Coordinates of C-alpha atoms and ligand atoms in Angstrom, one line a residue:
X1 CA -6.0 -15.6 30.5
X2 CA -4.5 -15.0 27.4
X3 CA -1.4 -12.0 27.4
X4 CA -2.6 -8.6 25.2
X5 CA -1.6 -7.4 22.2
X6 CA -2.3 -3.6 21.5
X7 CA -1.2 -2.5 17.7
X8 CA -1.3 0.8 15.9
X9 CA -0.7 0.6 12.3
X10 CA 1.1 3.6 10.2
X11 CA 1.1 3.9 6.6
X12 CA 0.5 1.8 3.7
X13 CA -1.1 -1.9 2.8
X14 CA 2.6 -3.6 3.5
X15 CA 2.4 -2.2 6.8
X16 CA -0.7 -3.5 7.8
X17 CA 0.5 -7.0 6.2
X18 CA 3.4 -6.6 8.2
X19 CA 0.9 -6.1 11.2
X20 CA -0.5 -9.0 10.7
X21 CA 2.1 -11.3 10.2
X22 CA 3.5 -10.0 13.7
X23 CA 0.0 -10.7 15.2
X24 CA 0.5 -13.6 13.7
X25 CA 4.0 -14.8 15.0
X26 CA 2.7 -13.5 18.9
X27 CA 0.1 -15.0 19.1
X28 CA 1.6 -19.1 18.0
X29 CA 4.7 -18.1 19.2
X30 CA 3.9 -16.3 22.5
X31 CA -0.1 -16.7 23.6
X32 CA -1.0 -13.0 23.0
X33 CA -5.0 -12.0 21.8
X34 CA -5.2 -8.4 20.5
X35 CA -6.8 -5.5 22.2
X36 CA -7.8 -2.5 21.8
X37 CA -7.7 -1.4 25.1
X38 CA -4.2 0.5 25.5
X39 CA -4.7 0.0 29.4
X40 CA -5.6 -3.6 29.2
X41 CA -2.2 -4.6 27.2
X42 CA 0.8 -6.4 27.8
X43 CA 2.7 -5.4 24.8
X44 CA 2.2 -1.9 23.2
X45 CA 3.5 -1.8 19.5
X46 CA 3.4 0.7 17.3
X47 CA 4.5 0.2 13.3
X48 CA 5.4 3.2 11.7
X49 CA 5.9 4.9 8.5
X50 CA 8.8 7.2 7.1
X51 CA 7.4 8.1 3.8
X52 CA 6.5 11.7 4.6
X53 CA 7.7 13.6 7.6
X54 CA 5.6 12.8 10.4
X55 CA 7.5 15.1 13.0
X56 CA 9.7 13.0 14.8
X57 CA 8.3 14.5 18.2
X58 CA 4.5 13.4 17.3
X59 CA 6.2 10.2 17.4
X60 CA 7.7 10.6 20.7
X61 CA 4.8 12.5 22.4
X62 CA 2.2 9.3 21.2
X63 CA 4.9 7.1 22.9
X64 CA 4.9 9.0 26.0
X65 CA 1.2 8.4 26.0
X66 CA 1.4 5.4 25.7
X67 CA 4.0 4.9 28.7
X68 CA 1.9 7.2 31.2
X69 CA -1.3 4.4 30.2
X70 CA 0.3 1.0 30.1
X71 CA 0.1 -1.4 32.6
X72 CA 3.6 -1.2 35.3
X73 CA 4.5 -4.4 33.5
X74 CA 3.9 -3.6 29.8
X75 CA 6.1 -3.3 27.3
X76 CA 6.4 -1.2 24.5
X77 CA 7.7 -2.0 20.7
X78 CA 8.2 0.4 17.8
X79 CA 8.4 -1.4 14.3
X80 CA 8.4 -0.3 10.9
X81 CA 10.2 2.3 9.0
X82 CA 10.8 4.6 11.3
X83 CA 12.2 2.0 13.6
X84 CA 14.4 1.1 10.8
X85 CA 15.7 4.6 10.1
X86 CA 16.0 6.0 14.0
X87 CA 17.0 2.4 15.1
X88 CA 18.9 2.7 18.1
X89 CA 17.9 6.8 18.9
X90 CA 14.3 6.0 19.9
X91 CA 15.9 4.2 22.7
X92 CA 18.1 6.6 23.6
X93 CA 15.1 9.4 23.7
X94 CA 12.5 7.4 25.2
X95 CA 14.2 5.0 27.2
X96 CA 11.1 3.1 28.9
X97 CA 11.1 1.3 25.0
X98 CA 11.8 -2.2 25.3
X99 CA 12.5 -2.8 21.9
X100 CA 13.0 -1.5 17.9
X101 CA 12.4 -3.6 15.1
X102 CA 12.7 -2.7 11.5
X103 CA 10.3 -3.3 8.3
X104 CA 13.0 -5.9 7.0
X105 CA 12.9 -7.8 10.2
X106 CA 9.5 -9.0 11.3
X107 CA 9.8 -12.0 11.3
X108 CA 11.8 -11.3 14.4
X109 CA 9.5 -10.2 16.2
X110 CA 9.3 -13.1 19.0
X111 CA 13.1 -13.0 19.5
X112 CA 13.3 -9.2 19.9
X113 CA 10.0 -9.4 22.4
X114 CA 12.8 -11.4 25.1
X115 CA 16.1 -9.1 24.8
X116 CA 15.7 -6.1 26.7
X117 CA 16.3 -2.9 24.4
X118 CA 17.0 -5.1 21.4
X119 CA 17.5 -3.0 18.3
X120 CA 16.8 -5.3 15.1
X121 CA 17.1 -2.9 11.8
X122 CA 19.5 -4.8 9.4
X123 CA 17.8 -4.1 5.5
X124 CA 19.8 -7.1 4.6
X125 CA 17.9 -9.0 6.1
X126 CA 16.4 -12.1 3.9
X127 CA 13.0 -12.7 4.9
X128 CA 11.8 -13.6 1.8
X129 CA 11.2 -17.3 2.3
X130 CA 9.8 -17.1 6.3
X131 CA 6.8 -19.0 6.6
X132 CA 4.8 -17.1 8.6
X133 CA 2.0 -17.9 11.1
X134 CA -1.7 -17.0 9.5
X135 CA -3.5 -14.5 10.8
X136 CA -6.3 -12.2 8.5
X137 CA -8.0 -9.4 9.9
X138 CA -10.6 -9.8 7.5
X139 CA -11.8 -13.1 6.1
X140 CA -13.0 -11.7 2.7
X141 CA -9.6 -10.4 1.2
X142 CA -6.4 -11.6 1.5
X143 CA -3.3 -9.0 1.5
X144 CA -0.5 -11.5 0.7
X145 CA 3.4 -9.8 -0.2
X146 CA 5.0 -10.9 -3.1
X147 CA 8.0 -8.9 -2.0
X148 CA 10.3 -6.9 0.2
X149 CA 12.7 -3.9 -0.4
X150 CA 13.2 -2.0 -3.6
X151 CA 15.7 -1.4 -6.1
X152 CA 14.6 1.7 -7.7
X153 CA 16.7 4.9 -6.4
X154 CA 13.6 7.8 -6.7
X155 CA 15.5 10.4 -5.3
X156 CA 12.6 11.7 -3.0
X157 CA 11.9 8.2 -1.4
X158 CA 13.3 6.8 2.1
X159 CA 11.7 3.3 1.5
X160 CA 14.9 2.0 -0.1
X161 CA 16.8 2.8 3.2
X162 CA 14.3 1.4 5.4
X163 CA 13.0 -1.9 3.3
X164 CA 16.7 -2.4 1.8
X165 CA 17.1 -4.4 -1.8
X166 CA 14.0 -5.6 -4.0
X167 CA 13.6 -10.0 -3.4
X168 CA 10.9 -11.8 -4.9
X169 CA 9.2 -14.0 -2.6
X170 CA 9.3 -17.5 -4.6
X171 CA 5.9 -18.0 -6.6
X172 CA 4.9 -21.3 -4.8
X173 CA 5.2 -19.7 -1.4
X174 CA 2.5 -16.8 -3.0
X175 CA 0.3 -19.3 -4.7
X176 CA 0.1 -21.8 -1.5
X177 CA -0.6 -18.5 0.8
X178 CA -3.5 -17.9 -1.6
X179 CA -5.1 -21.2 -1.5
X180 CA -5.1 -21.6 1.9
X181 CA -6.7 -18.1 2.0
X182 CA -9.0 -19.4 -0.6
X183 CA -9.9 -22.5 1.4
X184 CA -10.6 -19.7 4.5
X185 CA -12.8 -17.9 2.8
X186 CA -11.5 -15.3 0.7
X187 CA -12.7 -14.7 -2.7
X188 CA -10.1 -11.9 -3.0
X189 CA -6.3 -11.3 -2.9
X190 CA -4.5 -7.9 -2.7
X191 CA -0.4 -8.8 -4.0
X192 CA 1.3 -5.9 -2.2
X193 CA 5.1 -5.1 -3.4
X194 CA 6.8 -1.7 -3.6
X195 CA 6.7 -2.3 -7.2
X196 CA 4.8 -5.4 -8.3
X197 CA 5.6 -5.2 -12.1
X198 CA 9.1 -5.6 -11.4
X199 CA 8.2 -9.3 -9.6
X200 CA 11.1 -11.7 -10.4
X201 CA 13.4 -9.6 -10.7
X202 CA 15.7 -11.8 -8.0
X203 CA 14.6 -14.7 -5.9
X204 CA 16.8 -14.6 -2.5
X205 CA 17.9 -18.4 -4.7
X206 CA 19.5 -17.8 -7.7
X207 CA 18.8 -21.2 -8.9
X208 CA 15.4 -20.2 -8.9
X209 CA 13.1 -20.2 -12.0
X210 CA 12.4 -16.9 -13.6
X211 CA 8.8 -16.1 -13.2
X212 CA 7.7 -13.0 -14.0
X213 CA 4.9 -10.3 -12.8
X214 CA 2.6 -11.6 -15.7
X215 CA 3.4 -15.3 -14.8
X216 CA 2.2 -14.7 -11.2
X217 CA -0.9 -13.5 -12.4
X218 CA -1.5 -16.0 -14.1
X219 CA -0.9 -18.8 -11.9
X220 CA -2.7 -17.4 -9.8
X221 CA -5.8 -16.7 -11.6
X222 CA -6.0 -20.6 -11.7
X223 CA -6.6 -21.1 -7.6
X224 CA -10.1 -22.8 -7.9
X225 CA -12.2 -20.2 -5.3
X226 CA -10.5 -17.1 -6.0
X227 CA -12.5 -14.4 -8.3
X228 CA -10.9 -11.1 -8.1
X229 CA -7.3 -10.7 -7.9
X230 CA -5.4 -6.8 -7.0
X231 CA -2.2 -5.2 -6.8
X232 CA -0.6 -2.7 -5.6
X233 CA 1.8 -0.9 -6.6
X234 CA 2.9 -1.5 -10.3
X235 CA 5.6 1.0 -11.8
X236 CA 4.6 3.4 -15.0
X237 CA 8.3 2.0 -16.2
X238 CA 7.8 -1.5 -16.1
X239 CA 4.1 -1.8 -17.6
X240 CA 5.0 -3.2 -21.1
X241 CA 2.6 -5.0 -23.3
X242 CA 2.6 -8.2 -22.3
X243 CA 1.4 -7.2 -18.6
X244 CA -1.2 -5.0 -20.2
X245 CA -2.4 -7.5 -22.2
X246 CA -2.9 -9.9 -19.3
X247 CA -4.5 -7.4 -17.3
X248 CA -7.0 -6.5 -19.8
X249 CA -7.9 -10.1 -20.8
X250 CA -8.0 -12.0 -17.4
X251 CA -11.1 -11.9 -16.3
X252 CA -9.8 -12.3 -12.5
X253 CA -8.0 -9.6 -12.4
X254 CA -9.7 -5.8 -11.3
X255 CA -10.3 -3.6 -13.7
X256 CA -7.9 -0.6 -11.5
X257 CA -5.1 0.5 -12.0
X258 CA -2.8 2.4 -9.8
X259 CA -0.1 4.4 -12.0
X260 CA 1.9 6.5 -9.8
X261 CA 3.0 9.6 -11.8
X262 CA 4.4 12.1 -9.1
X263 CA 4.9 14.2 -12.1
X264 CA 3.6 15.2 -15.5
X265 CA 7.0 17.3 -16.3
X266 CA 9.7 15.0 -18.3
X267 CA 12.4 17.6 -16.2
X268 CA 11.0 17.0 -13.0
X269 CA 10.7 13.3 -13.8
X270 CA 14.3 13.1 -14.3
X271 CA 15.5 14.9 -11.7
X272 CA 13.6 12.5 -9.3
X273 CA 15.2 9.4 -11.7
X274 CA 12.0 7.9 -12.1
X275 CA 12.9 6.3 -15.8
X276 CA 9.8 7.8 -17.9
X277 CA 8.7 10.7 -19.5
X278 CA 5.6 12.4 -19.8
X279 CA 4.6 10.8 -23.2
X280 CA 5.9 7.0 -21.9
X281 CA 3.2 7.6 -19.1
X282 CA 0.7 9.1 -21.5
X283 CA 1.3 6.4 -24.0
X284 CA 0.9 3.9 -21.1
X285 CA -2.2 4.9 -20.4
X286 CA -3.8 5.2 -24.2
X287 CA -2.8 1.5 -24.4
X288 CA -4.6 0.4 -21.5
X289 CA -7.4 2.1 -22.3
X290 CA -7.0 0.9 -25.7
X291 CA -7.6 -2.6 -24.4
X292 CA -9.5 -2.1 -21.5
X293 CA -11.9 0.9 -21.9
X294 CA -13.5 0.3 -18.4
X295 CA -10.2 0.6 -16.8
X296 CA -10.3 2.7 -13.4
X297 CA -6.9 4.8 -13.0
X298 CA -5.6 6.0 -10.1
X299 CA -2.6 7.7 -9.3
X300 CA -0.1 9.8 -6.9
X301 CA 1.2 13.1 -6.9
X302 CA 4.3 14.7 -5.3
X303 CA 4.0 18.8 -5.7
X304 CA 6.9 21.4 -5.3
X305 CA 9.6 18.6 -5.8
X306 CA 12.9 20.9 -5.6
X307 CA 13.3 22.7 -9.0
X308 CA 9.6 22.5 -10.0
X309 CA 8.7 25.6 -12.2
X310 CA 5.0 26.9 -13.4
X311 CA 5.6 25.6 -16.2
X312 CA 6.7 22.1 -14.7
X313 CA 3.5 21.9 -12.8
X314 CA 1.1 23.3 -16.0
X315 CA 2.9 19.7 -17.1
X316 CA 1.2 18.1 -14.4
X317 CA -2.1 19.6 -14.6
X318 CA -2.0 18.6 -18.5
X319 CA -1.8 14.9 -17.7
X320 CA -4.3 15.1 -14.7
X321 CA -6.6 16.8 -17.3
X322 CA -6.0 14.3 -19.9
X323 CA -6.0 10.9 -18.4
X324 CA -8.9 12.5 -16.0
X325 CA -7.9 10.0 -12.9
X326 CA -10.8 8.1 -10.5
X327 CA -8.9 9.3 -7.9
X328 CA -5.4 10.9 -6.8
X329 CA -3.2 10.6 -4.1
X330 CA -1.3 14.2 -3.9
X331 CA 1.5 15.3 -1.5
X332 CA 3.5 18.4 -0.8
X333 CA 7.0 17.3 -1.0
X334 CA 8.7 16.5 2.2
X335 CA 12.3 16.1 2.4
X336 CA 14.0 13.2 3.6
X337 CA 16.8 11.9 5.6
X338 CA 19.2 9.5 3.5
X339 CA 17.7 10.4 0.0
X340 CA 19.5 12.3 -2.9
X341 CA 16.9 15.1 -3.0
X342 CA 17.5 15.9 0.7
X343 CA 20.7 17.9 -1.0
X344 CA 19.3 19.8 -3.5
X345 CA 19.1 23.0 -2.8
X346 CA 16.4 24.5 -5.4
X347 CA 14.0 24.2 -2.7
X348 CA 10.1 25.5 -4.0
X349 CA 9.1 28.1 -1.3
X350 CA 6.2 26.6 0.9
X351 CA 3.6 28.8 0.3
X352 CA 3.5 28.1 -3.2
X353 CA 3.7 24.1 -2.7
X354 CA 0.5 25.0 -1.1
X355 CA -1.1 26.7 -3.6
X356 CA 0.1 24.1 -6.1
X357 CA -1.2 21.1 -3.7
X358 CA -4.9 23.2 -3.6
X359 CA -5.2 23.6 -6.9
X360 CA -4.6 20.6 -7.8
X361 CA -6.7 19.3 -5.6
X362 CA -9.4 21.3 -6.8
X363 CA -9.0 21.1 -10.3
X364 CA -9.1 17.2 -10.0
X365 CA -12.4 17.2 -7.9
X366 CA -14.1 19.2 -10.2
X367 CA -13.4 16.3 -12.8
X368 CA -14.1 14.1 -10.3
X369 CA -17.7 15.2 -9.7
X370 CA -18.4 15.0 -14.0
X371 CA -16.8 11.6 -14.4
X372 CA -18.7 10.4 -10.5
X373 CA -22.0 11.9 -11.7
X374 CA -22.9 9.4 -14.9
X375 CA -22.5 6.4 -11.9
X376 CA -26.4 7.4 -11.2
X377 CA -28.2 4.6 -12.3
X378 CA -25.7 2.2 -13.5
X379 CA -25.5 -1.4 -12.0
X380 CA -22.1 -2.8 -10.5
X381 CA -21.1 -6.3 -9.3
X382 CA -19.9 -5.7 -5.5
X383 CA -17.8 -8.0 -3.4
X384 CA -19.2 -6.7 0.0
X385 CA -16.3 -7.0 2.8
X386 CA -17.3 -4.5 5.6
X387 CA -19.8 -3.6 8.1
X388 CA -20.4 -0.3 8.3
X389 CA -22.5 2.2 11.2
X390 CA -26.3 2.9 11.0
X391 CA -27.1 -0.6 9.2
X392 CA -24.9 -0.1 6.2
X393 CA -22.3 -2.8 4.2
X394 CA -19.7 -2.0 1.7
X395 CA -18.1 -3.3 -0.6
X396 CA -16.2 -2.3 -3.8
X397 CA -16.6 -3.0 -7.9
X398 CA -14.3 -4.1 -10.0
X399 CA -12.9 -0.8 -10.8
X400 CA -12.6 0.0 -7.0
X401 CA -15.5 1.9 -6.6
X402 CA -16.7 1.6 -3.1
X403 CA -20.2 1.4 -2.9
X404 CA -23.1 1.0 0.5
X405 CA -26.2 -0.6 0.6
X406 CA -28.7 -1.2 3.9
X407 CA -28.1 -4.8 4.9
X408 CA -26.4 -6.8 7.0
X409 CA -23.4 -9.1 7.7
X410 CA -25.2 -11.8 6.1
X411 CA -23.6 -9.7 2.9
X412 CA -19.9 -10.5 4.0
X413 CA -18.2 -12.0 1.3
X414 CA -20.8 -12.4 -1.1
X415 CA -21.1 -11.1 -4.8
X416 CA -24.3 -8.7 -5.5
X417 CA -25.6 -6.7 -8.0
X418 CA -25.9 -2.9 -6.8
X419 CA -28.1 0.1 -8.8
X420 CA -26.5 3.1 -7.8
X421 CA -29.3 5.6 -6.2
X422 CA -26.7 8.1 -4.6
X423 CA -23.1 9.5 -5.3
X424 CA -20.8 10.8 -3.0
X425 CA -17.1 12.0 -3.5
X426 CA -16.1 8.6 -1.6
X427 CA -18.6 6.6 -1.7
X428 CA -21.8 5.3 -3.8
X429 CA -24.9 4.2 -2.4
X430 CA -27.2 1.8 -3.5
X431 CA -30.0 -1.0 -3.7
X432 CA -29.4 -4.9 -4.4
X433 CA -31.1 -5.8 -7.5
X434 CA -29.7 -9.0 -7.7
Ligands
LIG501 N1 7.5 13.5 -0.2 C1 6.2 13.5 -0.5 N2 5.6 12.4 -1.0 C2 6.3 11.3 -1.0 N3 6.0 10.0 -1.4 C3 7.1 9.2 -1.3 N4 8.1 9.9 -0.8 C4 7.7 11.2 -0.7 C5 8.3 12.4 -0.2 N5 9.6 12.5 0.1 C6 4.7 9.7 -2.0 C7 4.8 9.2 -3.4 C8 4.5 7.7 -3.3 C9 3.6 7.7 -2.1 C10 3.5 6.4 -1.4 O1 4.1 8.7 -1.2 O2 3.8 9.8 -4.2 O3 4.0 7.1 -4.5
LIG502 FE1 4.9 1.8 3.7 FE2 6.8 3.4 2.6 FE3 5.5 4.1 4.8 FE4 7.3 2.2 4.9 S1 7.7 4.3 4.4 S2 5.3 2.1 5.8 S3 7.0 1.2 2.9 S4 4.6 3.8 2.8

């Protein structure tokens, strides 16, 4: 009998890459299946994430559910960002943890797993180059990292404390993982980064040949078996011409793009040292729509960032109503530990954050239900890549739409045509019509 792997996964695509590539490294390394029985497990993990404030007692009280199930013999792991930011305190508060292991140091996972209350959290940590064992939770798509860390200071984000320094992992590394997920099936790859457009940047080799974000793409587009290529996520700073014009012209790469604004007001941009202004992001987005009118946009949204007037949040509003978003990902904003904003004392009282957060919200579904509305009746090509309850598959379009149809698994992986008979907030429905 194989030994049992129970995983929860926190957060955002890298985390559940990251997931993976532990699941990976366990089971080569070590023997262990996965399960999702808590009770059944040898090894409890749990990767977290740091981006908002998730009270650090929620934390806690899920661990000490997870002690009172678990097997006498089992032991439990945190990973991820908040490992990497609490390091060696989650021990010291919940001392039946056998061991913390930080976002920059997964591929440690093996070692960590045999040194009782190892604490692994150093973000200089090079794992750029680890060849990793491969493990896919789905067949069809292929999540594949193109980098760790970040260089960018944004004075509301932890992810630079807890990922450390931005380091390309070297093109051939990317474009080998992508065949051999080709050859396994997959028709699609999803290059995850905490800000892909700055790819290149620096290879953990100096000698290293300077290959850009564009390059990538490009050399990637060329892996015979691969049709539809994603990203996520590309900064509003570094999306000049040249990657524009790729992304509109390459016919492998999706027609969405995720532009993360967190504000419309120039003021408020600068005060979170995000490098753009209002009319660089507008201006951003005429051009891409310039040259790719189908283009799908989404985007996220921090509210009540310290200092942020009325008038600062009208600026906002203004760009939601003008570029008119397929979908937005808004936040109230949460303070947090090691970041410059955590001092500034201009604080937005909560109640108002609120009402900025529900307006918002608002606003942008009533646009949401104009621009969702004219889907009736139109025809999209879906790559179908889950099973869904009551006899249902999805997949999504090329501009991300995801869309349901009756039918089976037969579906998985395959390329259909799908009329759209029924639209949702989330979801289309539809029939195959070829
Ligand atoms: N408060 C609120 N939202 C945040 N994000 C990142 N840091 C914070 C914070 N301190 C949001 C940003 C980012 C997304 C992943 O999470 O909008 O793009
Ligand atoms: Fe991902 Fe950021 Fe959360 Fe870490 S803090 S899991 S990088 S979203």
């Amino acid at each position: 009998m194989s030994k049992k792997l129970f995983i929860e996964t926190l957060g955002c695509a890298m985390n559940t890459r990251d997931s993976e590539h532990m699941i990976a490294q366990l089971h080569e390394k070590e023997g262990y299946t996965t399960t999702q029985n808590i009770e059944d497990a040898d090894l409890i993990l749990i990767n977290t994430c740091s981006v908002r404030e998730r009270p650090v007692h929620k934390l806690f009280s899920e661990l000490g559910g997870f002690n009172k199930k678990k097997k006498p013999s089992a032991k439990i792991g945190v990973c991820g960002c908040t490992a990497s930011h609490l390091g060696e305190e989650i021990i010291k508060k919940a001392p039946y943890v056998n061991f913390v292991l930080g976002a920059r140091n997964v591929s440690k996972i093996s070692e960590v797993l045999h040194k009782d209350k190892a604490v692994e959290i150093d973000i200089n940590y090079d794992e750029s180059e680890f060849a990793f064992d491969d493990f896919r939770t789905s067949p069809y798509k292929a999540f594949i990292n193109i980098s760790i860390g970040c260089d960018k200071k944004c004075t509301f984000c932890i992810v630079p404390k807890t990922r450390g320094d931005e380091i390309s992992i070297p093109d051939e590394l990317i474009v080998n993982e992508a065949k051999r997920a080709a050859k396994n099936g997959a028709k699609e790859i999803f290059l995850l980064g905490q800000n892909v457009n700055n790819y290149g940047r620096r290879f953990s080799s100096s000698e290293h040949e300077k290959v850009n974000f564009t390059e990538l793409l490009r050399r990637l587009s060329k892996i015979e078996g691969i049709e539809r290529i994603r990203f996520t996520s590309p900064h509003p700073f570094h999306m000049d011409d040249e990657f524009i014009e790729e992304f509109a012209h390459n016919p492998k790469i999706c027609k969405s793009m995720h532009m993360p604004l967190q504000s419309g007001s120039t003021k408020v941009l600068k005060d979170m040292k995000r490098g753009y202004t209002k009319e660089w992001f507008l201006n951003r987005v005429e051009k891409l729509r310039s040259v790719c009118p189908e283009v799908s946009i989404s985007t996220d949204i921090i509210v009540a960032f310290p200092g942020e007037s009325d008038e600062d949040f009208s600026d906002t509003i203004d760009v939601v109503n003008k570029v008119k978003f397929d979908q937005i990902f808004s936040f109230k904003y949460s303070p947090r530990p090691e970041t410059e904003a955590e001092h500034f004392t201009n604080s937005v009282d909560d109640a108002v954050a609120s009402e900025r957060l529900s307006y918002l919200q608002s606003s942008h579904n009533e646009l949401l239900d104009a621009i969702r509305v004219k889907y009736l009746g139109q025809t999209f090509r879906v790559y179908f890549e889950a099973l869904n309850k009551d006899n249902f598959v999805s997949g999504r379009s090329d501009t991300n739409l995801v869309i349901k149809v009756k039918g089976s698994e037969e579906l998985l992986g395959q390329f259909r045509d799908v009329k759209i008979t029924k639209v949702g907030r989330a979801v289309l429905t539809g029939e195959i019509v070829a």
